[in-house]
Amino acid sequence: HVQLVESGGGSVQAGGSLRLSCVVSGSAIGSSYMGWFRQAPGLERVAVGVIDSIEITTYADSVKGRFTISRDNARNTLYLQMNSLKVEDTATYYCAAGRGWASGRSQLLSPLEYVHWGQGTQVTVS
């Protein structure tokens, strides 16, 4: 049974930083592609960024240059470093694990490509 647990969310002033963590249990993240998504009230869940199986990262235009995704396979953990936060970054953030090995596919930005999800962590920027 695969479980993803996010942490690190909270309230921060605009311009501040947060680092989200996502610990995976029940399966080694190994070379699986993984992603961070966010959902604001009344809006659909959208990709923040993904890291594919050869560790190429792709980001939404809205966060490029401010957010960084990384992974520590030894710790089975995915990270999202968020800098220069803006009010519009306020949302619930979810990490997700994909179906296995994949690289170079734009479809990896779609939530439909992910099979395991965390419960989410709230980020509020004021």
PDB file of C-alpha atoms in Angstrom, residues 67-111:
ATOM      1  CA  PHE A  67      10.182  26.902  -7.323  1.00  0.00           C
ATOM      2  CA  THR A  68      12.549  23.941  -7.427  1.00  0.00           C
ATOM      3  CA  ILE A  69      11.700  20.256  -7.292  1.00  0.00           C
ATOM      4  CA  SER A  70      14.208  17.710  -6.065  1.00  0.00           C
ATOM      5  CA  ARG A  71      14.181  14.130  -4.879  1.00  0.00           C
ATOM      6  CA  ASP A  72      16.198  12.049  -2.447  1.00  0.00           C
ATOM      7  CA  ASN A  73      15.732   8.438  -3.433  1.00  0.00           C
ATOM      8  CA  ALA A  74      17.652   7.204  -0.381  1.00  0.00           C
ATOM      9  CA  ARG A  75      15.099   8.941   1.840  1.00  0.00           C
ATOM     10  CA  ASN A  76      12.200   8.164  -0.484  1.00  0.00           C
ATOM     11  CA  THR A  77      11.336  11.838  -0.342  1.00  0.00           C
ATOM     12  CA  LEU A  78      10.288  14.482  -2.846  1.00  0.00           C
ATOM     13  CA  TYR A  79      10.828  18.175  -2.133  1.00  0.00           C
ATOM     14  CA  LEU A  80       9.435  21.460  -3.383  1.00  0.00           C
ATOM     15  CA  GLN A  81      11.447  24.556  -2.527  1.00  0.00           C
ATOM     16  CA  MET A  82       9.294  27.640  -2.964  1.00  0.00           C
ATOM     17  CA  ASN A  83      10.911  31.062  -2.977  1.00  0.00           C
ATOM     18  CA  SER A  84       9.592  34.560  -3.648  1.00  0.00           C
ATOM     19  CA  LEU A  85       6.108  33.401  -2.777  1.00  0.00           C
ATOM     20  CA  LYS A  86       3.161  35.377  -4.081  1.00  0.00           C
ATOM     21  CA  VAL A  87      -0.405  35.698  -2.840  1.00  0.00           C
ATOM     22  CA  GLU A  88      -1.537  33.763  -5.909  1.00  0.00           C
ATOM     23  CA  ASP A  89       0.532  30.760  -4.780  1.00  0.00           C
ATOM     24  CA  THR A  90      -2.022  30.197  -2.013  1.00  0.00           C
ATOM     25  CA  ALA A  91      -3.450  26.697  -2.461  1.00  0.00           C
ATOM     26  CA  THR A  92      -3.422  23.171  -1.175  1.00  0.00           C
ATOM     27  CA  TYR A  93      -0.306  21.445  -2.485  1.00  0.00           C
ATOM     28  CA  TYR A  94      -0.256  17.758  -3.340  1.00  0.00           C
ATOM     29  CA  CYS A  95       2.555  15.432  -4.241  1.00  0.00           C
ATOM     30  CA  ALA A  96       1.900  12.559  -6.583  1.00  0.00           C
ATOM     31  CA  ALA A  97       3.682   9.462  -7.830  1.00  0.00           C
ATOM     32  CA  GLY A  98       3.412   8.236 -11.379  1.00  0.00           C
ATOM     33  CA  ARG A  99       3.035   4.867 -13.045  1.00  0.00           C
ATOM     34  CA  GLY A 100       6.746   4.106 -13.280  1.00  0.00           C
ATOM     35  CA  TRP A 101       9.503   5.123 -15.634  1.00  0.00           C
ATOM     36  CA  ALA A 102       8.877   8.005 -17.988  1.00  0.00           C
ATOM     37  CA  SER A 103      10.801  10.901 -19.424  1.00  0.00           C
ATOM     38  CA  GLY A 104      10.341  13.690 -21.913  1.00  0.00           C
ATOM     39  CA  ARG A 105       6.590  13.555 -22.070  1.00  0.00           C
ATOM     40  CA  SER A 106       4.580  16.741 -21.769  1.00  0.00           C
ATOM     41  CA  GLN A 107       1.685  14.618 -20.552  1.00  0.00           C
ATOM     42  CA  LEU A 108       3.493  14.272 -17.213  1.00  0.00           C
ATOM     43  CA  LEU A 109       2.021  17.648 -16.285  1.00  0.00           C
ATOM     44  CA  SER A 110      -1.470  16.141 -16.322  1.00  0.00           C
ATOM     45  CA  PRO A 111      -2.930  14.875 -13.026  1.00  0.00           C
TER      46      PRO A 111
END
